[in-house]
Short mmCIF file of C-alpha atoms in Angstrom, two decimals:
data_model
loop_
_atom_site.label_atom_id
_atom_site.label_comp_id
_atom_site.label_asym_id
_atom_site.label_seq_id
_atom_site.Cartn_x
_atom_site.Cartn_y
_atom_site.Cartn_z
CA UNK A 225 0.00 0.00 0.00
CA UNK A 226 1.48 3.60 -0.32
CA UNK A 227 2.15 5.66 2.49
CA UNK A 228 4.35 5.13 5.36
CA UNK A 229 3.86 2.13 7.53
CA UNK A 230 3.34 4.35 10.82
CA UNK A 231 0.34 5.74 8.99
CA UNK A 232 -1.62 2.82 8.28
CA UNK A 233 -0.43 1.27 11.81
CA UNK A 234 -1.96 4.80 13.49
CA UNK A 235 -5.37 4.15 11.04
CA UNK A 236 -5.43 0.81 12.60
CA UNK A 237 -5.49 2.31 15.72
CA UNK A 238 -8.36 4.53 15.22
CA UNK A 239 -10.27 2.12 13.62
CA UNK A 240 -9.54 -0.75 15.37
CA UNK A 241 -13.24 -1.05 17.06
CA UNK A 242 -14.85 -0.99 13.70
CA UNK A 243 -11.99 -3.11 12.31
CA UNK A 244 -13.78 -5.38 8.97
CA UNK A 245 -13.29 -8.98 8.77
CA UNK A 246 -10.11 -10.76 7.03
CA UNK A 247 -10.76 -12.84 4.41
CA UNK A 248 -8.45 -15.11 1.63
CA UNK A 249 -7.63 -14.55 -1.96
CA UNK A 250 -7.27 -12.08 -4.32
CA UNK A 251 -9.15 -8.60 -4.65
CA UNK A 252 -12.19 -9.62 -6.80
CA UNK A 253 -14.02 -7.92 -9.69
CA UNK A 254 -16.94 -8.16 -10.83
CA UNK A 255 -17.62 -9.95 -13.80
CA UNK A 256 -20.44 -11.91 -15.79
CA UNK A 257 -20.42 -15.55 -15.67
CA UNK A 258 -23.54 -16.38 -17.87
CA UNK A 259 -22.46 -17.70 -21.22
CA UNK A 260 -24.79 -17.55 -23.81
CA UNK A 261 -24.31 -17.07 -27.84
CA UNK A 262 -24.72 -14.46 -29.98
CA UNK A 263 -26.64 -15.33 -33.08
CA UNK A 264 -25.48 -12.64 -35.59
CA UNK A 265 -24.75 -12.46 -39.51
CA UNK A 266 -20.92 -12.79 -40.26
CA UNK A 267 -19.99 -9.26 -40.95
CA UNK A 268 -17.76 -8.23 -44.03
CA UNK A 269 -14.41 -7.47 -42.25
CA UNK A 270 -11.58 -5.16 -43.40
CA UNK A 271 -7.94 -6.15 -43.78
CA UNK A 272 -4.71 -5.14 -41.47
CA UNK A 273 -1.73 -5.92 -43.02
CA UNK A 274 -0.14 -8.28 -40.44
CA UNK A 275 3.74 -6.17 -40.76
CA UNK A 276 2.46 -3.21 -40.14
CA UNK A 277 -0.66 -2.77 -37.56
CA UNK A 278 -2.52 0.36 -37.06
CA UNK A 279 -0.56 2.68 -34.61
CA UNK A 280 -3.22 2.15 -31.34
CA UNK A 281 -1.51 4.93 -29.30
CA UNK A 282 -2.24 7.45 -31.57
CA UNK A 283 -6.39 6.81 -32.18
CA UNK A 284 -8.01 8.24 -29.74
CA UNK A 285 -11.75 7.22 -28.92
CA UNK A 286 -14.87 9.25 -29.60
CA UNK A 287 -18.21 9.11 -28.96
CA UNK A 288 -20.77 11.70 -28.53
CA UNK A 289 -21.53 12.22 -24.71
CA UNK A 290 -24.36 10.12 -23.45
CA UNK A 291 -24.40 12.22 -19.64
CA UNK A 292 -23.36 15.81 -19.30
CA UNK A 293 -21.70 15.11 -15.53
CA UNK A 294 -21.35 18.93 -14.88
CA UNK A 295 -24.94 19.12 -14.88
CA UNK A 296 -24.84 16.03 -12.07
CA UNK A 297 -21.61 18.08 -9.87
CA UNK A 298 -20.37 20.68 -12.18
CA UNK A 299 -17.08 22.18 -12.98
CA UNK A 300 -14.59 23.34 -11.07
CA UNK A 301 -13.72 26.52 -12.59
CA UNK A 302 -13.43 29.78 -11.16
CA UNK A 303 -15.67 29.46 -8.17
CA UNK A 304 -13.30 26.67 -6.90
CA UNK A 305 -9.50 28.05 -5.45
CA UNK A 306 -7.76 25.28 -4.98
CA UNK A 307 -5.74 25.05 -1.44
CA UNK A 308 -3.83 21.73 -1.39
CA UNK A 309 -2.66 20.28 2.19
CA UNK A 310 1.17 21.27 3.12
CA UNK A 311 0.25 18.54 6.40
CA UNK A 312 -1.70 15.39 6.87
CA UNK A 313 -1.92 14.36 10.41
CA UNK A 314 -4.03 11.22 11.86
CA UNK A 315 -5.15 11.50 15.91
CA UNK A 316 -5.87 8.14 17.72
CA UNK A 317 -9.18 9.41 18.55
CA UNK A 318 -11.72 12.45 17.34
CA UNK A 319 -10.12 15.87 17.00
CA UNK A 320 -12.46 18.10 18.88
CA UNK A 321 -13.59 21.31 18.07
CA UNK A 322 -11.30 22.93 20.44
CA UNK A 323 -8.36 21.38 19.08
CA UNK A 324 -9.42 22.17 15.75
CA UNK A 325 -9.44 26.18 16.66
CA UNK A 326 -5.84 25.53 18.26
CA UNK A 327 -4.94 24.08 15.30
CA UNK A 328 -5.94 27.04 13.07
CA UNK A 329 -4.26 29.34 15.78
CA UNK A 330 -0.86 27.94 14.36
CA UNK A 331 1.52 30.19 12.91
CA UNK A 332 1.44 30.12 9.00
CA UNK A 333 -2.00 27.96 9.18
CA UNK A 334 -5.05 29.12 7.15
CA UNK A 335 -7.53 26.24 6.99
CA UNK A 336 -8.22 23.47 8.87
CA UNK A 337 -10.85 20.14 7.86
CA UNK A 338 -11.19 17.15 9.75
CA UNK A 339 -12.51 13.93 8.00
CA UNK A 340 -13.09 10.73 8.76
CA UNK A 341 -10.56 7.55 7.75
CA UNK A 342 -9.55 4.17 8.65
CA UNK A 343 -8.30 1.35 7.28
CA UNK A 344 -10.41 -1.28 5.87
CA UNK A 345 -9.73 -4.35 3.86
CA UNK A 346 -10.43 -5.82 0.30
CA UNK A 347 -9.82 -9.73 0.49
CA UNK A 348 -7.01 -8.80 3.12
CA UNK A 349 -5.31 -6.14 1.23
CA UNK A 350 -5.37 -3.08 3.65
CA UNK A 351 -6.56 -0.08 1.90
CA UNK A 352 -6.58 3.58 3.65
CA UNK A 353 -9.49 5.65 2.90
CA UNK A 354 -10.68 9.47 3.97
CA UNK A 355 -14.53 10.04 4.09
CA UNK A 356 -15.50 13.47 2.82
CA UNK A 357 -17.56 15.97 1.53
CA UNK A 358 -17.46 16.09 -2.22
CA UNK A 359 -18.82 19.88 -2.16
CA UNK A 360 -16.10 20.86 0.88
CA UNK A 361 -13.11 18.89 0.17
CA UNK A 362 -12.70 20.10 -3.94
CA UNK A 363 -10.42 22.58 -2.85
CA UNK A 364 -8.42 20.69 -0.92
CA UNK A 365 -6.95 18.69 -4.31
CA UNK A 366 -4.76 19.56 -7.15
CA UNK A 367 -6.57 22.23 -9.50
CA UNK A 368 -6.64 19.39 -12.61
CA UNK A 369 -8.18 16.62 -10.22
CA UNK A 370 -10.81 19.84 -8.90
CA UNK A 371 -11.96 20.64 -12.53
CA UNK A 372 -13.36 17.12 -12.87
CA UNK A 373 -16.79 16.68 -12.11
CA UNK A 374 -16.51 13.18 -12.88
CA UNK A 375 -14.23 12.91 -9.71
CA UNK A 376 -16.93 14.90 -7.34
CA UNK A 377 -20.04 12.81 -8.89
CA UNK A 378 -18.68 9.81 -8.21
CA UNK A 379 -18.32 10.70 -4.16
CA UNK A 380 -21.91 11.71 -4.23
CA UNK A 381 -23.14 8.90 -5.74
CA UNK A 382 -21.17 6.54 -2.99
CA UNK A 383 -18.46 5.43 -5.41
CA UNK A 384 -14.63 5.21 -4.39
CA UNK A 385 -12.33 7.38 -5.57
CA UNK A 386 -8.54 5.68 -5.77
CA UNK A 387 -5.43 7.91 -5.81
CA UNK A 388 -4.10 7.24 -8.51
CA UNK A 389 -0.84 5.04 -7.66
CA UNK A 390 -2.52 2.88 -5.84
CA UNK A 391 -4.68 1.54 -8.66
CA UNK A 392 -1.82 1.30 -10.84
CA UNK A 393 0.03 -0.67 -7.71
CA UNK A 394 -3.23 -2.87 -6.73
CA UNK A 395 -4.29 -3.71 -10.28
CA UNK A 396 -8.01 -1.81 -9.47
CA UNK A 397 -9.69 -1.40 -13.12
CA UNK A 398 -12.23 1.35 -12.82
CA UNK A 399 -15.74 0.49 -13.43
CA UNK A 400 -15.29 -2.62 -11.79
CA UNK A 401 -16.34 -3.39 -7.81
CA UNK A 402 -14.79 -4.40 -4.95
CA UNK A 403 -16.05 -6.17 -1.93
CA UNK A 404 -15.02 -4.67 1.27
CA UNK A 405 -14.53 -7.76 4.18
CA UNK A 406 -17.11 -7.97 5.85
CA UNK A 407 -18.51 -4.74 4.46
CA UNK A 408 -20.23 -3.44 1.03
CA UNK A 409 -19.19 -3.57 -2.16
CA UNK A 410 -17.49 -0.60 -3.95
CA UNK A 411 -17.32 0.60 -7.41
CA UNK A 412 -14.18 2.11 -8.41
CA UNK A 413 -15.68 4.67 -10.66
CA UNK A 414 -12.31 7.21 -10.78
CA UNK A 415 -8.69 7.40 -9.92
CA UNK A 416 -6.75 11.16 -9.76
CA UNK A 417 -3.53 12.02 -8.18
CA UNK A 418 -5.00 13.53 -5.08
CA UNK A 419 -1.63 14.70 -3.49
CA UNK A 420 -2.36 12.72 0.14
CA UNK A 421 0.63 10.64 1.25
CA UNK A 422 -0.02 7.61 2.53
CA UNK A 423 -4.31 8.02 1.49
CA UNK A 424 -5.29 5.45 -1.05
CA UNK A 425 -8.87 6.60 -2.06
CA UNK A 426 -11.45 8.74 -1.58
CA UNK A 427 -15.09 7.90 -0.50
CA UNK A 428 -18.23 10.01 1.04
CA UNK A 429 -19.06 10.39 4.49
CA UNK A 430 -21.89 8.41 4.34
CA UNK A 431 -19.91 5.47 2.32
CA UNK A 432 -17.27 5.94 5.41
CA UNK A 433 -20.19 5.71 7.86
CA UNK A 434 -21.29 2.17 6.00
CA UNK A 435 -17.43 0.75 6.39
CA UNK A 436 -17.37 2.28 9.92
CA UNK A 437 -14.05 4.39 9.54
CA UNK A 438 -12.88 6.41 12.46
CA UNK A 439 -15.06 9.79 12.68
CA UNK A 440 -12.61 12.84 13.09
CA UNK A 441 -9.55 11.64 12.90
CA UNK A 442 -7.47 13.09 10.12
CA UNK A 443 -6.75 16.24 9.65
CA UNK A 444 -5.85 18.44 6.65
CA UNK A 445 -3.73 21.51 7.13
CA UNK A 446 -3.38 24.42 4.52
CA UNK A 447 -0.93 27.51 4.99
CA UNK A 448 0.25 30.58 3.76
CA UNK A 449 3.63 29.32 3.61
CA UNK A 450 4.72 25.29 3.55
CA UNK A 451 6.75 25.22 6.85
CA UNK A 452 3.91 24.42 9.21
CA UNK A 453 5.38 23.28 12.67
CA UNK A 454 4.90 19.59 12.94
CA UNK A 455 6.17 19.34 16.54
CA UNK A 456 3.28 22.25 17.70
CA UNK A 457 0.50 19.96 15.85
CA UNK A 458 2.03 16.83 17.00
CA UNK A 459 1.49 18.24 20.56
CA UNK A 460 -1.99 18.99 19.93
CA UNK A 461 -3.12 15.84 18.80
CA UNK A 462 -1.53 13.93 21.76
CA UNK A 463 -0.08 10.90 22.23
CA UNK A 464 0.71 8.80 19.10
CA UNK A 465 -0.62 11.61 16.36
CA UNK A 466 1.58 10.70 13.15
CA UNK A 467 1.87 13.83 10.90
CA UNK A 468 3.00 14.08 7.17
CA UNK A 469 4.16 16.95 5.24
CA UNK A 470 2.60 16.56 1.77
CA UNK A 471 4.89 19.33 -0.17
CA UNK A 472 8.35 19.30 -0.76
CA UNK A 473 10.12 21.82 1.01
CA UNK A 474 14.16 21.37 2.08
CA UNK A 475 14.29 19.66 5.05
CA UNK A 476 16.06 22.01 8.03
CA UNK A 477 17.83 21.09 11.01
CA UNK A 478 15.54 19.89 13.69
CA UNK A 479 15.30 21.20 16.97
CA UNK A 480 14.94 19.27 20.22
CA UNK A 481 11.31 20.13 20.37
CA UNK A 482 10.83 19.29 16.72
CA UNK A 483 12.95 15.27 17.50
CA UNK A 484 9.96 12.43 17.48
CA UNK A 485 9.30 10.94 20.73
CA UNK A 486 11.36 7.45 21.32
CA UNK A 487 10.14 4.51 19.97
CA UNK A 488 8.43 7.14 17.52
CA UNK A 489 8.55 6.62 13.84
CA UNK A 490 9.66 9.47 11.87
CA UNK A 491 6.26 9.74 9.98
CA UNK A 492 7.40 13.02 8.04
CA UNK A 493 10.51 11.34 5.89
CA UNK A 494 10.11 9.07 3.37
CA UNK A 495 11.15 5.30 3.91
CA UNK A 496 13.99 3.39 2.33
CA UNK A 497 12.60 2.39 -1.04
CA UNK A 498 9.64 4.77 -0.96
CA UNK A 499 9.31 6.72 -3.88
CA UNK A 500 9.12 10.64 -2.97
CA UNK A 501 4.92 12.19 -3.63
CA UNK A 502 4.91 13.47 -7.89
CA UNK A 503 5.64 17.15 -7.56
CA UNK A 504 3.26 17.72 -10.68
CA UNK A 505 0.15 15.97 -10.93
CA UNK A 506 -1.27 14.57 -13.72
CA UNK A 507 -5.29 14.72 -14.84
CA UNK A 508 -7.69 12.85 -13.19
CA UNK A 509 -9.05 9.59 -14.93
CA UNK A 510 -13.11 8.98 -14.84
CA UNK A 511 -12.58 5.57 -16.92
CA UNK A 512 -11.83 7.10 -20.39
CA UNK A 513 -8.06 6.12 -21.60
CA UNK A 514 -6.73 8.56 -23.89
CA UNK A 515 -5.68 6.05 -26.84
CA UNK A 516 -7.43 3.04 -28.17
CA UNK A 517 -4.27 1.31 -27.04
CA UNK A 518 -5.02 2.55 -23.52
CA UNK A 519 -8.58 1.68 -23.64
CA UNK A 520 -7.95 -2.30 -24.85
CA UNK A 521 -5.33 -2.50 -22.22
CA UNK A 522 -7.46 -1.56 -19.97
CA UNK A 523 -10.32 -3.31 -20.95
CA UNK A 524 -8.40 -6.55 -21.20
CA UNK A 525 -7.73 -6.74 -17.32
CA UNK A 526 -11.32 -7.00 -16.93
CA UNK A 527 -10.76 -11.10 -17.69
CA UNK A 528 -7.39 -12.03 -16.22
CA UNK A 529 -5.54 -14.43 -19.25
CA UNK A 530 -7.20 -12.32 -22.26
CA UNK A 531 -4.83 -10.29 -24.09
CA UNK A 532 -5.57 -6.96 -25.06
CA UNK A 533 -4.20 -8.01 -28.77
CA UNK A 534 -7.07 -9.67 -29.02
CA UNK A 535 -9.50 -6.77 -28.20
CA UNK A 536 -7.56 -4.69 -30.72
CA UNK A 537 -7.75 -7.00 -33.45
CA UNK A 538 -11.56 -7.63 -33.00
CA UNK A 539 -11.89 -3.77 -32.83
CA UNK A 540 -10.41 -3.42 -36.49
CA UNK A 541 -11.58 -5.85 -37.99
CA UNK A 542 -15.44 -5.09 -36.81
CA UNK A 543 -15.17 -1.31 -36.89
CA UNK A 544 -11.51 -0.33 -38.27
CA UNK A 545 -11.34 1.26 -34.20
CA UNK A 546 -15.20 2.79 -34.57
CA UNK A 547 -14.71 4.33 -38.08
CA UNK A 548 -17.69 2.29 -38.81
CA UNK A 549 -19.76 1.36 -36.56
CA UNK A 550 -22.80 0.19 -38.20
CA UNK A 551 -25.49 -0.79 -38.07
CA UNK A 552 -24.68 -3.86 -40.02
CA UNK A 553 -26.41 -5.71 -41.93
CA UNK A 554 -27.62 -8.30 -39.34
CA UNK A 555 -28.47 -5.05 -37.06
CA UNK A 556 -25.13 -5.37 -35.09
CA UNK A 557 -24.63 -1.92 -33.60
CA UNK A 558 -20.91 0.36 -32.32
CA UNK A 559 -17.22 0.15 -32.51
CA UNK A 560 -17.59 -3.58 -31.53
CA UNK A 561 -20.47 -4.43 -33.41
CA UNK A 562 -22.80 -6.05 -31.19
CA UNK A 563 -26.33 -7.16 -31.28
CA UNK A 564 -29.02 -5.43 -29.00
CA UNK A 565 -30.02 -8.69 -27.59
CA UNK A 566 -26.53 -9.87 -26.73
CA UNK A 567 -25.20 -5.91 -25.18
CA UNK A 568 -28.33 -6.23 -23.17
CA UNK A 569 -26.63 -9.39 -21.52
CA UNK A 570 -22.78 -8.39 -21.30
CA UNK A 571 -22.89 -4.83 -21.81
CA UNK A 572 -20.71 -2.77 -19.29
CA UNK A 573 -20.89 1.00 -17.94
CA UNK A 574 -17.22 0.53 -18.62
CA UNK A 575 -16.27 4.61 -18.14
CA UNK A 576 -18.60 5.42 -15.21
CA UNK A 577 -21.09 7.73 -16.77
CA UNK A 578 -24.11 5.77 -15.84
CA UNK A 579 -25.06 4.37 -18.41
CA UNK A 580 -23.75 1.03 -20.83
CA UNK A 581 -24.00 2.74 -24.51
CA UNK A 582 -23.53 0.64 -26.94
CA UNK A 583 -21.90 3.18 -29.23
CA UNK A 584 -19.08 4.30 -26.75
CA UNK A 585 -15.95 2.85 -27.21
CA UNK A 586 -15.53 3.27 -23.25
CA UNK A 587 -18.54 0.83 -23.04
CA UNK A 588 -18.12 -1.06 -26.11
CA UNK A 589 -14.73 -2.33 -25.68
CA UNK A 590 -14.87 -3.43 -21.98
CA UNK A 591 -18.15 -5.17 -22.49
CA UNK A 592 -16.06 -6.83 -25.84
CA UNK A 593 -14.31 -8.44 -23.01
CA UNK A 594 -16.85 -9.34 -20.72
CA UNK A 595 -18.70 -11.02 -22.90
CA UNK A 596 -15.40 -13.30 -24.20
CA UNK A 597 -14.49 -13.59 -20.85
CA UNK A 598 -17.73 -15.14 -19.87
CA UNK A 599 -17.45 -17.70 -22.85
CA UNK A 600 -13.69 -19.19 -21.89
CA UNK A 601 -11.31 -16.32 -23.56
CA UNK A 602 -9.29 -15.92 -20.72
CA UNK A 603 -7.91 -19.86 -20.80
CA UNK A 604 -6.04 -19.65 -23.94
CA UNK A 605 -5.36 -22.19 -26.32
CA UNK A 606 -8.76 -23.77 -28.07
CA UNK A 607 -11.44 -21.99 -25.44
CA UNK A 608 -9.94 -19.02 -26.65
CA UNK A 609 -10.48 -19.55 -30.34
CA UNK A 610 -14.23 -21.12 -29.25
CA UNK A 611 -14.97 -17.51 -27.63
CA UNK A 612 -13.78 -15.77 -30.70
CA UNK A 613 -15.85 -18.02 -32.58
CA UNK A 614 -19.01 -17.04 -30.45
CA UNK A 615 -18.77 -13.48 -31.16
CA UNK A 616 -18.82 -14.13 -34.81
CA UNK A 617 -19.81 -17.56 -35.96
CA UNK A 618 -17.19 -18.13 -38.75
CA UNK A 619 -13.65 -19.78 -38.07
CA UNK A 620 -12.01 -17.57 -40.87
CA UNK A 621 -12.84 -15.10 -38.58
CA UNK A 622 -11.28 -16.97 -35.40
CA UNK A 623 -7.99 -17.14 -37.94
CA UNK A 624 -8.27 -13.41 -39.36
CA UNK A 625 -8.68 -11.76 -35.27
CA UNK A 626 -5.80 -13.97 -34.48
CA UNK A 627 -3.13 -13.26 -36.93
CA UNK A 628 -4.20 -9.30 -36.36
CA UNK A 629 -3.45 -9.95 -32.83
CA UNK A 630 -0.60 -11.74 -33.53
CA UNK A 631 0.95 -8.67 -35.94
CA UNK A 632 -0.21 -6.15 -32.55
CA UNK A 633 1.82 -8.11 -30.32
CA UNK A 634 4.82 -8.13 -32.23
CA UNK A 635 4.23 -4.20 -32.96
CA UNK A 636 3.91 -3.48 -29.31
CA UNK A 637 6.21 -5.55 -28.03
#
């Protein structure tokens, strides 16, 4: 998990009487198991030229929107000044309101929140999460994660929120859910570099209430200038308060006041092997890759053992990467061609807009490989060819999407 390991040991702590249940295995996603046919026309298909594949990372998916989300949250703009954290502290217990005005009493500090976090666990991974207030905490993040109402809609509608690292570290594929031990099930419906060390995702209050994280225990300190004194909010927070500094600022020489307790870790340096917080964060993602590439990559993980070759070669050869997206003849409808009947089975809300359209390539593609999933793609060898052959009854066809994702994997290699 990112983050120092004092932090998650002090989230523990606080949430140690609401602490979920462990259970084995690996973090799940969900994923259709039903396996039915489709019963289509064969298609006319275009060439690829095996040598020399379409360049993936340079198509970039479009689709007309099917939700306007600034009319669910709307944007950032100019009514939102961003004013990121210099300090990230976690109490053992609630921060009261009186240590909240002490707080903003100290020198340099100009706004204080308190949220709610803990520690819960996904199939025995630990993940740390702050519960907030999409409408109060927006200013609190980088101006590029602020300006996406994707990122703010997705907190009010209960979903998760992962920084960003950690779904690259854990694997998470957004659109897909999670189930908490012991707890509910979340969606990940966006991932953004939120700029909080050692904070793996974001969810509501009331979604923290449901996994019973600690109420009032972290704190979020802004300033006019970066050098907030850890040792003063260290003291105010008692006993066994770990604090981070969230900007990078060069490190002076400490003082006797501002030397960690014994036996205390040194919550505010990062640990051998750690790498240091991105200095410039990137743009938030809502489930919408940038590239075709991106987007089969992405869509692939959805059935562990499927390559994403094989998405991309189904892609050109039913829609040359939605140039032509029907309808077909046999009424087979979007960049991956599919039939009403069978996108009403194994259709996906794959970019977390609410809604599975059949003409996004966001949907399209990830529901391309649920619905080969749920027919044997991901085992390779012959049940792989048989779920090829399901999407399009024809075994030229099996032969054609193979060598096209045969002449991808060489080009991408």
């Amino acid at each position: 998990m990112s983050g120092l390991p004092s932090l998650r040991a002090v989230l523990l702590m606080a949430a140690a009487a609401v602490a979920l249940t462990v259970a084995g295995g690996g973090v799940a996603v969900v994923l259709g198991d039903d396996t039915s046919r489709t019963a289509r026309e064969t298609p006319r298909v275009q060439a690829l030229r095996p040598a020399q594949p379409e360049r993936l990372d340079r198509l970039v998916p479009s689709t007309a929107p099917v939700n306007d989300q600034r009319a669910d949250f709307g944007a950032g703009g100019p009514g939102v000044t961003p004013t990121p954290p210099h300090l990230l502290a976690v109490a053992r217990g609630e921060v009261s309101k009186r240590t909240r005005h002490a707080l903003a009493a100290i020198r340099h500090v100009q706004k204080v929140a308190v949220a709610d976090a803990g520690t819960v666990q996904v199939s025995g991974t630990g993940v740390n999460l702050l519960a907030v207030d999409p409408a109060e905490f927006r200013s609190w993040t980088p101006k590029t994660v602020a300006d996406q109402p994707a990122v703010w809609s997705a907190l009010a509608r209960g979903e998760l929120v992962a920084e960003s690292s950690a779904a690259r570290r854990l694997g998470l594929v957004l659109g897909a859910g999670y189930q908490v031990d012991g707890g509910p099930r979340l969606r990940l419906a966006a991932s953004a570099p939120l700029g909080l060390k050692g904070i793996d995702g974001l969810v509501s209050k009331e979604t923290g209430a449901r996994l019973g994280l600690a109420r009032g225990v972290a704190v979020l300190l802004h300033g006019a200038r970066p050098d907030i004194s850890q040792a003063r909010v260290r003291r105010l927070l008692g006993s066994g308060a770990q604090v981070l500094s969230l900007t990078a600022t060069p490190r002076k020489p400490r003082t006797t006041a501002d030397q960690p307790q014994a036996g205390q870790p040194q919550a505010d340096q990062p640990q051998a092997g750690q790498p240091r917080a991105r200095q410039t964060p990137g743009p938030a993602a809502a489930g919408r890759p940038t590239s075709y590439l991106d987007l089969y990559k992405q869509s692939a993980t959805r059935c562990p053992g499927l390559s994403w070759t094989v998405l991309a070669a189904i892609g050109q050869v039913e829609s040359s990467h939605g140039r032509n997206n029907g309808p077909s003849s046999a009424g087979a409808l979007g960049p991956m061609q599919f039939m009403p009947a069978t996108w009403k089975a194994y259709g996906v809300d794959g970019d977390g807009d609410g809604k599975a359209d059949i003409w996004s390539p966001y949907d399209a593609v990830p529901g391309a490989a649920n619905y080969l999933c749920a027919n044997g793609a991901g085992k390779g060898g012959q049940k792989l060819r048989k779920a090829i052959w399901f999407y399009n009854h024809s075994w030229d066809y099996v032969n054609k999407v193979l060598g096209i994702a045969e002449a991808y994997a060489r080009a991408y290699a």
